[in-house]
Amino acid sequence: MLVDFNFRVILEYLPLFLTGLRSTFLIAVVSIILALITGIIACSCRISGIKIIKYPAIAYIEIIRSTPLLVQIYFLYFGLPTLGLRIPEIQTGILALMLNSGAYIAEIIRAGINSVDEGQIEAGVSSGLNYVQRMRLIILPQALGVTVPPLLGQNIVLVKDSALLSLISVMELTRCGQTMTSERFMPAEAFLTVAFFYMCIYFCLKALADWSQRKLIFREAY
Amino acid sequence: MIEFKNVNKWFDKLHVLNDINLKIPKGEVLVICGPSGSGKSTLIRCINRLEKIQQGQIIVNDIPVHDKSTNLTKLRAEIGFVFQQFHLYPHMTVLQNVMLAPVNVKKLAKAKAEKIALEKLEQVGLTEKSAAYPAQLSGGQQQRVAIARGLVMSPEIMLFDEPTSALDPEMIGEVLDVMVNLVSEGMTMCVVTHEMGFAKKVADRVLFMDEGKIVEIGNPTDFFDNPQTDRAAEFISKILTH
């Protein structure tokens, strides 16, 4: 079986895979940053007491979480142009990943905030700290510890989800595999190579996660 | 100094404060006791508006606490609150815990806030623990830090919600000692507690609550030796014989 495995073709297609890797990496980085911003904003709205920003945030989060990412991508890619809004596929893809991950990140942050003991808030209230001060000084530093690991998990999901962008012909890693398959009909070589590169990204992110676990997170026990 | 006027509060259908009328003059030490669920914690939590009330008025230093226009930050800075479970900020050192409010609420310079904070830590006998984190302290030490955190804003009133109930028996003394010291400084104090020794020793009045009502209020000697109601007599006999 391994005898039939054609390494030469992989080498031949390596430049293509490297551009795919680069493109996946850039899409992921941009999407992650935008998704974080979206998530923070959505979460702030979600936990606020003001109804006109709270309910739209709930609607956004629930709509995203209740529908498949592929449907969201197709809606943005095929649906929006028919409604008169035309954006290039890469931007469409980034928009889809941002909106999708943003909703999950909003809920991850909210869970982190809710995990902080009510007594901490009461202690802050009793000292005369206002809402923003309580958030900044008491709640968020403690929420960070429980938020960072699932947040990095969500980023890993986002990287793998970006493979779906191949379906709207964004030239990223998976799309490179498809290209090689259609040109040479070597799906095993193509997709194993694709998988290998995803694994590389995964282990980089995982190393980052482990590092942040050690460095960033406050631990109560010593 | 603190006045309750016809205060009523409900948790859904539970009438947790039932027509409370009460005046606490400056410098008084009031001990509040009663069976669990009688509304004693709720009573003191209303004083700095950790709880809302539905009817009546609470006035602290001529300020109506439950008015919408009240500057709560200023009011709360004048009232120290000590919780049963301490609620120290676990991600900050002891000193940072105590300095947080002076720096952020009173906007004091760090150096000045630190000086005051260290004074208060000395008052509770924990200067040497200022760089420790709460998790490294015993329960009694944590509660003393919590008291210092309340005192650092130079409040006129200190509220204590069962300050010794979460402590091991051997640590209760050190916390009570700090509180007795406060009494001698003339602090106005409301203390929810079952420490009857403390009540007998320093309380000016003892308030006994049951089912949201003030059942009895009077000086400690009268209350313990000669309770006016059967309910209070039964309660006293239970906590003194256990």
CSV table of C-alpha atoms in Angstrom, one decimal:
chain,number,residue,atom,x,y,z
A,1,MET,CA,0.0,0.0,0.0
A,2,LEU,CA,2.7,2.4,1.0
A,3,VAL,CA,4.5,1.4,-2.2
A,4,ASP,CA,1.8,3.1,-4.1
A,5,PHE,CA,2.1,6.3,-2.1
A,6,ASN,CA,3.5,9.0,-4.3
A,7,PHE,CA,5.7,11.3,-2.4
A,8,ARG,CA,7.1,12.9,-5.5
A,9,VAL,CA,3.7,14.4,-6.4
A,10,ILE,CA,3.4,15.8,-2.9
A,11,LEU,CA,6.8,17.5,-3.4
A,12,GLU,CA,5.7,18.7,-6.7
A,13,TYR,CA,2.6,20.3,-5.2
A,14,LEU,CA,4.4,21.5,-2.1
A,15,PRO,CA,4.4,25.2,-3.3
A,16,LEU,CA,0.7,25.1,-3.8
A,17,PHE,CA,0.2,23.6,-0.3
A,18,LEU,CA,2.4,26.2,1.2
A,19,THR,CA,0.3,29.0,-0.4
A,20,GLY,CA,-2.8,27.1,0.9
A,21,LEU,CA,-1.3,26.9,4.4
A,22,ARG,CA,-0.4,30.6,4.3
A,23,SER,CA,-3.9,31.5,3.2
A,24,THR,CA,-5.6,29.2,5.8
A,25,PHE,CA,-3.3,30.7,8.5
A,26,LEU,CA,-4.1,34.3,7.4
A,27,ILE,CA,-7.8,33.7,7.2
A,28,ALA,CA,-7.7,32.0,10.7
A,29,VAL,CA,-5.7,34.8,12.3
A,30,VAL,CA,-7.9,37.6,10.9
A,31,SER,CA,-11.1,35.6,11.7
A,32,ILE,CA,-9.9,34.9,15.3
A,33,ILE,CA,-9.1,38.5,16.0
A,34,LEU,CA,-12.4,39.7,14.5
A,35,ALA,CA,-14.3,36.9,16.2
A,36,LEU,CA,-12.8,37.8,19.6
A,37,ILE,CA,-13.9,41.4,19.1
A,38,THR,CA,-17.4,40.3,18.0
A,39,GLY,CA,-17.6,37.9,20.9
A,40,ILE,CA,-16.6,40.5,23.5
A,41,ILE,CA,-19.1,43.0,22.1
A,42,ALA,CA,-21.9,40.4,21.8
A,43,CYS,CA,-21.2,39.2,25.3
A,44,SER,CA,-21.2,42.7,26.8
A,45,CYS,CA,-24.6,43.3,25.1
A,46,ARG,CA,-25.9,39.9,26.2
A,47,ILE,CA,-25.1,40.5,29.9
A,48,SER,CA,-26.2,44.2,29.9
A,49,GLY,CA,-29.4,45.1,31.5
A,50,ILE,CA,-30.4,47.3,28.6
A,51,LYS,CA,-33.1,45.5,26.6
A,52,ILE,CA,-32.6,47.1,23.2
A,53,ILE,CA,-29.0,45.8,23.0
A,54,LYS,CA,-29.6,42.6,25.1
A,55,TYR,CA,-32.2,41.0,22.9
A,56,PRO,CA,-30.5,41.6,19.6
A,57,ALA,CA,-27.4,40.0,21.1
A,58,ILE,CA,-29.4,37.0,22.3
A,59,ALA,CA,-31.0,36.7,18.8
A,60,TYR,CA,-27.6,36.8,17.1
A,61,ILE,CA,-26.1,34.2,19.5
A,62,GLU,CA,-29.0,31.8,19.2
A,63,ILE,CA,-29.4,32.1,15.4
A,64,ILE,CA,-25.7,31.3,14.9
A,65,ARG,CA,-25.6,28.4,17.4
A,66,SER,CA,-28.8,26.8,16.1
A,67,THR,CA,-27.7,26.7,12.4
A,68,PRO,CA,-24.9,24.8,10.6
A,69,LEU,CA,-21.8,26.8,9.7
A,70,LEU,CA,-22.1,25.6,6.1
A,71,VAL,CA,-25.6,27.1,5.8
A,72,GLN,CA,-24.3,30.4,7.2
A,73,ILE,CA,-21.5,30.3,4.6
A,74,TYR,CA,-23.9,29.5,1.8
A,75,PHE,CA,-26.3,32.2,2.9
A,76,LEU,CA,-23.5,34.8,2.9
A,77,TYR,CA,-22.0,33.6,-0.4
A,78,PHE,CA,-25.1,32.8,-2.4
A,79,GLY,CA,-27.8,34.7,-0.5
A,80,LEU,CA,-26.3,38.1,0.0
A,81,PRO,CA,-25.6,38.8,-3.7
A,82,THR,CA,-29.2,38.1,-4.5
A,83,LEU,CA,-30.1,40.7,-1.9
A,84,GLY,CA,-27.8,43.1,-3.6
A,85,LEU,CA,-24.6,42.8,-1.5
A,86,ARG,CA,-21.6,41.6,-3.3
A,87,ILE,CA,-18.4,40.8,-1.5
A,88,PRO,CA,-15.4,38.7,-2.6
A,89,GLU,CA,-15.2,35.1,-1.4
A,90,ILE,CA,-12.3,35.4,1.0
A,91,GLN,CA,-14.0,38.3,2.8
A,92,THR,CA,-17.3,36.3,2.8
A,93,GLY,CA,-15.4,33.4,4.3
A,94,ILE,CA,-13.8,35.6,7.0
A,95,LEU,CA,-17.2,37.2,7.7
A,96,ALA,CA,-18.8,33.8,8.1
A,97,LEU,CA,-16.1,32.5,10.5
A,98,MET,CA,-16.1,35.7,12.4
A,99,LEU,CA,-19.9,35.7,13.0
A,100,ASN,CA,-19.9,32.0,13.7
A,101,SER,CA,-17.0,31.9,16.2
A,102,GLY,CA,-18.1,35.3,17.7
A,103,ALA,CA,-21.3,33.8,18.9
A,104,TYR,CA,-19.5,30.9,20.6
A,105,ILE,CA,-16.9,33.1,22.1
A,106,ALA,CA,-19.6,35.4,23.5
A,107,GLU,CA,-21.0,32.4,25.3
A,108,ILE,CA,-17.6,31.2,26.5
A,109,ILE,CA,-16.9,34.6,28.0
A,110,ARG,CA,-20.3,34.8,29.5
A,111,ALA,CA,-19.8,31.4,31.2
A,112,GLY,CA,-16.5,32.6,32.5
A,113,ILE,CA,-18.0,35.8,34.0
A,114,ASN,CA,-20.9,33.8,35.5
A,115,SER,CA,-18.5,31.4,37.1
A,116,VAL,CA,-17.2,34.1,39.4
A,117,ASP,CA,-18.8,33.8,42.8
A,118,GLU,CA,-21.7,36.2,43.5
A,119,GLY,CA,-20.0,37.1,46.8
A,120,GLN,CA,-17.1,38.7,44.9
A,121,ILE,CA,-19.5,41.0,43.2
A,122,GLU,CA,-21.2,41.8,46.5
A,123,ALA,CA,-17.9,42.6,48.1
A,124,GLY,CA,-17.1,45.0,45.3
A,125,VAL,CA,-20.5,46.6,45.5
A,126,SER,CA,-20.1,47.1,49.2
A,127,SER,CA,-16.8,48.8,48.8
A,128,GLY,CA,-18.4,51.3,46.4
A,129,LEU,CA,-16.9,50.1,43.2
A,130,ASN,CA,-19.0,50.8,40.1
A,131,TYR,CA,-19.9,48.3,37.4
A,132,VAL,CA,-17.0,48.9,35.2
A,133,GLN,CA,-14.5,48.8,38.1
A,134,ARG,CA,-16.0,45.5,39.4
A,135,MET,CA,-15.7,44.0,35.9
A,136,ARG,CA,-12.1,45.2,35.3
A,137,LEU,CA,-10.7,44.7,38.8
A,138,ILE,CA,-12.6,41.8,40.2
A,139,ILE,CA,-14.6,39.7,37.8
A,140,LEU,CA,-12.6,39.6,34.5
A,141,PRO,CA,-9.2,38.7,36.1
A,142,GLN,CA,-10.9,35.8,37.8
A,143,ALA,CA,-13.0,34.9,34.7
A,144,LEU,CA,-9.8,34.8,32.6
A,145,GLY,CA,-8.6,31.6,34.1
A,146,VAL,CA,-11.7,29.6,33.1
A,147,THR,CA,-12.1,31.4,29.8
A,148,VAL,CA,-8.7,31.0,28.1
A,149,PRO,CA,-8.7,27.2,27.7
A,150,PRO,CA,-12.2,27.0,26.0
A,151,LEU,CA,-11.3,30.1,24.0
A,152,LEU,CA,-8.2,28.5,22.5
A,153,GLY,CA,-10.3,25.4,21.9
A,154,GLN,CA,-12.8,27.5,20.0
A,155,ASN,CA,-9.9,28.9,17.9
A,156,ILE,CA,-8.8,25.4,17.0
A,157,VAL,CA,-12.3,24.7,15.9
A,158,LEU,CA,-12.3,27.8,13.8
A,159,VAL,CA,-9.1,26.8,12.0
A,160,LYS,CA,-10.7,23.4,11.1
A,161,ASP,CA,-14.0,25.1,10.2
A,162,SER,CA,-12.1,27.2,7.7
A,163,ALA,CA,-11.9,24.1,5.6
A,164,LEU,CA,-15.5,24.7,4.7
A,165,LEU,CA,-14.5,27.8,2.8
A,166,SER,CA,-13.1,25.4,0.1
A,167,LEU,CA,-16.8,25.0,-0.8
A,168,ILE,CA,-17.0,28.6,-1.8
A,169,SER,CA,-13.8,28.3,-3.8
A,170,VAL,CA,-11.5,30.1,-1.3
A,171,MET,CA,-8.0,28.9,-2.1
A,172,GLU,CA,-7.0,27.6,1.3
A,173,LEU,CA,-5.5,24.3,2.4
A,174,THR,CA,-8.4,22.0,1.8
A,175,ARG,CA,-9.1,23.6,-1.6
A,176,CYS,CA,-5.4,22.8,-2.5
A,177,GLY,CA,-6.1,19.1,-1.7
A,178,GLN,CA,-9.1,19.2,-3.9
A,179,THR,CA,-7.1,20.8,-6.7
A,180,MET,CA,-4.4,18.2,-6.6
A,181,THR,CA,-7.0,15.5,-6.4
A,182,SER,CA,-8.8,16.7,-9.5
A,183,GLU,CA,-5.6,17.3,-11.5
A,184,ARG,CA,-3.7,14.1,-10.6
A,185,PHE,CA,-6.4,11.9,-9.0
A,186,MET,CA,-4.4,11.2,-5.9
A,187,PRO,CA,-6.8,11.8,-3.0
A,188,ALA,CA,-4.8,9.8,-0.5
A,189,GLU,CA,-1.6,11.9,-1.0
A,190,ALA,CA,-3.6,15.1,-1.3
A,191,PHE,CA,-5.7,14.9,1.8
A,192,LEU,CA,-3.0,13.3,4.0
A,193,THR,CA,-0.9,16.2,3.2
A,194,VAL,CA,-3.7,18.6,4.0
A,195,ALA,CA,-4.3,16.8,7.3
A,196,PHE,CA,-0.6,17.0,8.1
A,197,PHE,CA,-0.7,20.8,7.7
A,198,TYR,CA,-3.8,21.1,9.8
A,199,MET,CA,-2.1,19.1,12.5
A,200,CYS,CA,0.9,21.5,12.4
A,201,ILE,CA,-1.4,24.4,13.0
A,202,TYR,CA,-3.2,22.5,15.7
A,203,PHE,CA,0.0,21.7,17.6
A,204,CYS,CA,1.2,25.3,17.3
A,205,LEU,CA,-2.1,26.5,18.8
A,206,LYS,CA,-2.0,23.8,21.5
A,207,ALA,CA,1.5,24.9,22.5
A,208,LEU,CA,0.2,28.4,22.7
A,209,ALA,CA,-2.6,27.2,24.9
A,210,ASP,CA,-0.3,25.3,27.2
A,211,TRP,CA,2.0,28.3,27.5
A,212,SER,CA,-0.9,30.7,28.3
A,213,GLN,CA,-2.2,28.2,30.9
A,214,ARG,CA,1.1,28.5,32.7
A,215,LYS,CA,1.7,32.2,32.2
A,216,LEU,CA,-1.6,34.1,32.0
A,217,ILE,CA,-3.9,32.3,34.4
A,218,PHE,CA,-4.2,33.2,38.0
A,219,ARG,CA,-4.3,30.1,40.2
A,220,GLU,CA,-5.9,30.2,43.6
A,221,ALA,CA,-4.0,27.3,45.1
A,222,TYR,CA,-0.3,27.3,45.6
B,1,MET,CA,-27.8,57.4,62.2
B,2,ILE,CA,-29.6,54.4,60.7
B,3,GLU,CA,-33.4,54.5,60.6
B,4,PHE,CA,-35.9,51.9,59.3
B,5,LYS,CA,-39.4,53.3,58.6
B,6,ASN,CA,-42.1,50.8,58.0
B,7,VAL,CA,-39.9,48.7,55.8
B,8,ASN,CA,-41.4,45.7,54.0
B,9,LYS,CA,-39.6,43.3,51.7
B,10,TRP,CA,-40.7,40.2,49.9
B,11,PHE,CA,-38.8,37.5,48.1
B,12,ASP,CA,-41.6,36.5,45.8
B,13,LYS,CA,-44.3,35.5,48.2
B,14,LEU,CA,-42.1,35.2,51.3
B,15,HIS,CA,-42.5,38.2,53.5
B,16,VAL,CA,-38.9,38.5,54.6
B,17,LEU,CA,-39.1,41.9,56.3
B,18,ASN,CA,-42.4,42.6,57.9
B,19,ASP,CA,-43.0,46.2,58.8
B,20,ILE,CA,-39.6,47.0,60.3
B,21,ASN,CA,-39.3,50.1,62.4
B,22,LEU,CA,-35.9,50.6,64.0
B,23,LYS,CA,-33.6,53.4,65.0
B,24,ILE,CA,-29.9,52.8,65.5
B,25,PRO,CA,-28.1,55.9,67.0
B,26,LYS,CA,-24.5,56.8,66.4
B,27,GLY,CA,-22.0,54.6,68.3
B,28,GLU,CA,-24.5,51.9,69.1
B,29,VAL,CA,-23.6,48.2,68.9
B,30,LEU,CA,-26.6,46.3,67.9
B,31,VAL,CA,-26.5,42.5,67.9
B,32,ILE,CA,-29.2,40.9,65.7
B,33,CYS,CA,-30.1,37.3,66.3
B,34,GLY,CA,-32.8,34.9,65.5
B,35,PRO,CA,-33.4,31.5,63.8
B,36,SER,CA,-32.2,31.0,60.3
B,37,GLY,CA,-34.5,32.4,57.7
B,38,SER,CA,-35.8,35.0,60.1
B,39,GLY,CA,-34.6,37.9,57.9
B,40,LYS,CA,-31.7,39.1,60.0
B,41,SER,CA,-29.1,39.0,57.2
B,42,THR,CA,-31.6,40.6,54.8
B,43,LEU,CA,-32.1,43.4,57.4
B,44,ILE,CA,-28.5,44.5,57.4
B,45,ARG,CA,-28.1,43.9,53.6
B,46,CYS,CA,-30.8,46.5,53.0
B,47,ILE,CA,-28.8,49.1,54.9
B,48,ASN,CA,-26.2,49.4,52.0
B,49,ARG,CA,-28.7,48.4,49.4
B,50,LEU,CA,-27.3,44.9,48.6
B,51,GLU,CA,-31.0,44.1,48.7
B,52,LYS,CA,-33.9,46.3,47.5
B,53,ILE,CA,-37.0,46.9,49.6
B,54,GLN,CA,-40.5,47.2,48.3
B,55,GLN,CA,-42.0,49.4,50.9
B,56,GLY,CA,-40.9,51.9,53.5
B,57,GLN,CA,-37.7,53.9,53.9
B,58,ILE,CA,-34.2,53.3,55.2
B,59,ILE,CA,-32.3,56.5,56.1
B,60,VAL,CA,-28.6,56.5,56.8
B,61,ASN,CA,-27.1,59.8,57.9
B,62,ASP,CA,-30.1,61.7,56.5
B,63,ILE,CA,-29.7,59.9,53.1
B,64,PRO,CA,-32.7,57.9,51.9
B,65,VAL,CA,-30.8,54.7,50.9
B,66,HIS,CA,-33.5,53.4,48.5
B,67,ASP,CA,-34.1,56.6,46.6
B,68,LYS,CA,-33.2,56.4,43.0
B,69,SER,CA,-31.2,59.6,43.1
B,70,THR,CA,-29.0,58.5,46.0
B,71,ASN,CA,-25.3,58.5,45.3
B,72,LEU,CA,-24.7,54.8,46.3
B,73,THR,CA,-21.0,54.9,45.8
B,74,LYS,CA,-20.6,57.6,48.5
B,75,LEU,CA,-23.1,55.9,50.8
B,76,ARG,CA,-21.4,52.5,50.5
B,77,ALA,CA,-18.0,54.0,51.1
B,78,GLU,CA,-19.3,55.1,54.5
B,79,ILE,CA,-20.6,51.6,55.4
B,80,GLY,CA,-18.2,48.7,55.9
B,81,PHE,CA,-19.6,45.3,55.2
B,82,VAL,CA,-18.1,42.0,56.4
B,83,PHE,CA,-19.5,38.8,55.0
B,84,GLN,CA,-19.9,35.3,56.5
B,85,GLN,CA,-17.7,33.8,53.7
B,86,PHE,CA,-15.1,36.7,53.8
B,87,HIS,CA,-15.3,37.2,50.0
B,88,LEU,CA,-11.7,38.3,49.7
B,89,TYR,CA,-10.5,38.8,46.1
B,90,PRO,CA,-8.5,35.6,45.6
B,91,HIS,CA,-6.3,37.0,42.8
B,92,MET,CA,-5.0,39.8,44.9
B,93,THR,CA,-2.6,39.9,47.8
B,94,VAL,CA,-3.9,40.9,51.2
B,95,LEU,CA,-2.5,44.4,50.8
B,96,GLN,CA,-4.1,44.8,47.3
B,97,ASN,CA,-7.4,43.6,48.7
B,98,VAL,CA,-7.4,46.3,51.3
B,99,MET,CA,-6.1,49.0,49.0
B,100,LEU,CA,-8.5,48.4,46.2
B,101,ALA,CA,-11.3,50.6,47.3
B,102,PRO,CA,-9.2,53.6,48.5
B,103,VAL,CA,-7.4,53.7,45.2
B,104,ASN,CA,-10.4,53.2,43.0
B,105,VAL,CA,-13.3,54.7,44.9
B,106,LYS,CA,-11.6,57.5,46.9
B,107,LYS,CA,-9.0,58.0,44.2
B,108,LEU,CA,-6.2,58.2,46.7
B,109,ALA,CA,-2.6,58.0,45.5
B,110,LYS,CA,-1.1,54.5,45.7
B,111,ALA,CA,1.4,55.4,48.4
B,112,LYS,CA,-1.2,57.1,50.6
B,113,ALA,CA,-3.6,54.2,50.2
B,114,GLU,CA,-0.9,51.7,51.0
B,115,LYS,CA,0.0,53.6,54.2
B,116,ILE,CA,-3.7,53.6,55.3
B,117,ALA,CA,-4.1,50.0,54.3
B,118,LEU,CA,-1.0,49.0,56.4
B,119,GLU,CA,-2.4,50.8,59.4
B,120,LYS,CA,-5.6,48.9,59.2
B,121,LEU,CA,-3.8,45.6,58.7
B,122,GLU,CA,-1.8,46.5,61.8
B,123,GLN,CA,-5.1,47.1,63.6
B,124,VAL,CA,-6.2,43.6,62.9
B,125,GLY,CA,-2.8,42.2,63.6
B,126,LEU,CA,-1.9,41.0,60.1
B,127,THR,CA,0.9,43.4,58.9
B,128,GLU,CA,3.2,40.5,58.3
B,129,LYS,CA,0.7,38.8,56.0
B,130,SER,CA,0.3,41.8,53.6
B,131,ALA,CA,2.1,40.1,50.7
B,132,ALA,CA,0.2,36.8,51.1
B,133,TYR,CA,-2.7,35.6,49.0
B,134,PRO,CA,-6.0,34.9,50.7
B,135,ALA,CA,-5.7,31.2,50.0
B,136,GLN,CA,-2.6,31.1,52.1
B,137,LEU,CA,-4.4,32.4,55.2
B,138,SER,CA,-6.5,30.7,57.8
B,139,GLY,CA,-10.2,31.5,57.9
B,140,GLY,CA,-9.8,33.7,61.0
B,141,GLN,CA,-7.0,35.6,59.3
B,142,GLN,CA,-9.1,36.0,56.1
B,143,GLN,CA,-11.9,37.4,58.1
B,144,ARG,CA,-9.6,39.9,59.8
B,145,VAL,CA,-8.4,41.0,56.4
B,146,ALA,CA,-12.0,41.4,55.3
B,147,ILE,CA,-12.6,43.6,58.4
B,148,ALA,CA,-9.5,45.7,57.5
B,149,ARG,CA,-10.8,46.0,54.0
B,150,GLY,CA,-14.0,47.4,55.4
B,151,LEU,CA,-12.3,49.8,57.8
B,152,VAL,CA,-9.9,51.2,55.3
B,153,MET,CA,-12.6,53.5,53.9
B,154,SER,CA,-13.0,55.0,57.4
B,155,PRO,CA,-16.6,54.1,57.5
B,156,GLU,CA,-19.0,55.4,60.2
B,157,ILE,CA,-20.9,52.2,60.2
B,158,MET,CA,-19.7,48.6,60.1
B,159,LEU,CA,-22.1,45.8,59.2
B,160,PHE,CA,-21.2,42.2,60.1
B,161,ASP,CA,-23.2,39.3,58.6
B,162,GLU,CA,-22.4,36.3,60.7
B,163,PRO,CA,-18.7,37.0,60.7
B,164,THR,CA,-17.7,34.0,62.7
B,165,SER,CA,-20.2,31.4,61.4
B,166,ALA,CA,-17.8,30.0,58.8
B,167,LEU,CA,-14.8,29.7,61.1
B,168,ASP,CA,-13.3,26.9,63.1
B,169,PRO,CA,-14.1,27.3,66.7
B,170,GLU,CA,-10.5,28.1,67.6
B,171,MET,CA,-10.4,31.0,65.2
B,172,ILE,CA,-13.6,32.7,66.4
B,173,GLY,CA,-11.8,34.4,69.3
B,174,GLU,CA,-9.3,36.3,67.2
B,175,VAL,CA,-12.1,37.8,65.0
B,176,LEU,CA,-14.2,38.7,68.0
B,177,ASP,CA,-11.2,40.4,69.6
B,178,VAL,CA,-10.8,42.7,66.6
B,179,MET,CA,-14.5,43.5,66.7
B,180,VAL,CA,-14.4,44.2,70.5
B,181,ASN,CA,-11.6,46.6,69.7
B,182,LEU,CA,-13.8,48.4,67.2
B,183,VAL,CA,-16.5,48.8,69.8
B,184,SER,CA,-14.1,50.5,72.1
B,185,GLU,CA,-13.3,53.0,69.3
B,186,GLY,CA,-17.0,54.0,69.2
B,187,MET,CA,-17.9,52.5,65.8
B,188,THR,CA,-21.5,52.1,65.0
B,189,MET,CA,-22.0,48.4,64.4
B,190,CYS,CA,-24.8,46.0,63.4
B,191,VAL,CA,-23.7,42.5,64.0
B,192,VAL,CA,-25.7,39.4,63.0
B,193,THR,CA,-24.3,36.7,65.1
B,194,HIS,CA,-25.0,33.8,67.4
B,195,GLU,CA,-22.0,34.6,69.6
B,196,MET,CA,-24.0,35.3,72.8
B,197,GLY,CA,-20.8,35.9,74.8
B,198,PHE,CA,-20.0,38.8,72.4
B,199,ALA,CA,-23.5,40.1,72.7
B,200,LYS,CA,-23.5,40.1,76.5
B,201,LYS,CA,-20.1,41.7,76.6
B,202,VAL,CA,-20.3,44.6,74.1
B,203,ALA,CA,-23.8,44.9,72.7
B,204,ASP,CA,-25.9,48.0,73.6
B,205,ARG,CA,-29.0,46.3,72.4
B,206,VAL,CA,-30.0,42.9,71.2
B,207,LEU,CA,-32.6,42.5,68.5
B,208,PHE,CA,-34.4,39.2,68.1
B,209,MET,CA,-36.1,38.5,64.8
B,210,ASP,CA,-38.4,35.8,63.7
B,211,GLU,CA,-40.3,35.3,60.5
B,212,GLY,CA,-39.4,38.8,59.3
B,213,LYS,CA,-40.6,40.6,62.4
B,214,ILE,CA,-38.7,42.3,65.2
B,215,VAL,CA,-40.0,40.2,68.1
B,216,GLU,CA,-37.9,41.7,70.8
B,217,ILE,CA,-35.4,44.4,71.3
B,218,GLY,CA,-33.6,45.5,74.4
B,219,ASN,CA,-30.4,45.5,76.4
B,220,PRO,CA,-28.6,42.2,76.6
B,221,THR,CA,-29.0,41.6,80.3
B,222,ASP,CA,-32.8,41.9,80.0
B,223,PHE,CA,-32.9,39.9,76.8
B,224,PHE,CA,-31.0,37.0,78.0
B,225,ASP,CA,-32.1,36.8,81.6
B,226,ASN,CA,-35.7,37.9,81.2
B,227,PRO,CA,-37.0,37.5,77.6
B,228,GLN,CA,-40.5,38.9,77.2
B,229,THR,CA,-41.7,36.5,74.6
B,230,ASP,CA,-41.9,32.7,74.5
B,231,ARG,CA,-40.3,32.6,71.1
B,232,ALA,CA,-37.2,34.5,72.4
B,233,ALA,CA,-37.1,32.4,75.5
B,234,GLU,CA,-37.1,29.2,73.5
B,235,PHE,CA,-34.4,30.5,71.1
B,236,ILE,CA,-32.2,31.6,74.0
B,237,SER,CA,-32.5,28.2,75.8
B,238,LYS,CA,-31.6,26.4,72.6
B,239,ILE,CA,-28.5,28.4,71.7
B,240,LEU,CA,-27.2,28.5,75.3
B,241,THR,CA,-27.6,24.8,76.0
B,242,HIS,CA,-26.2,23.4,72.8
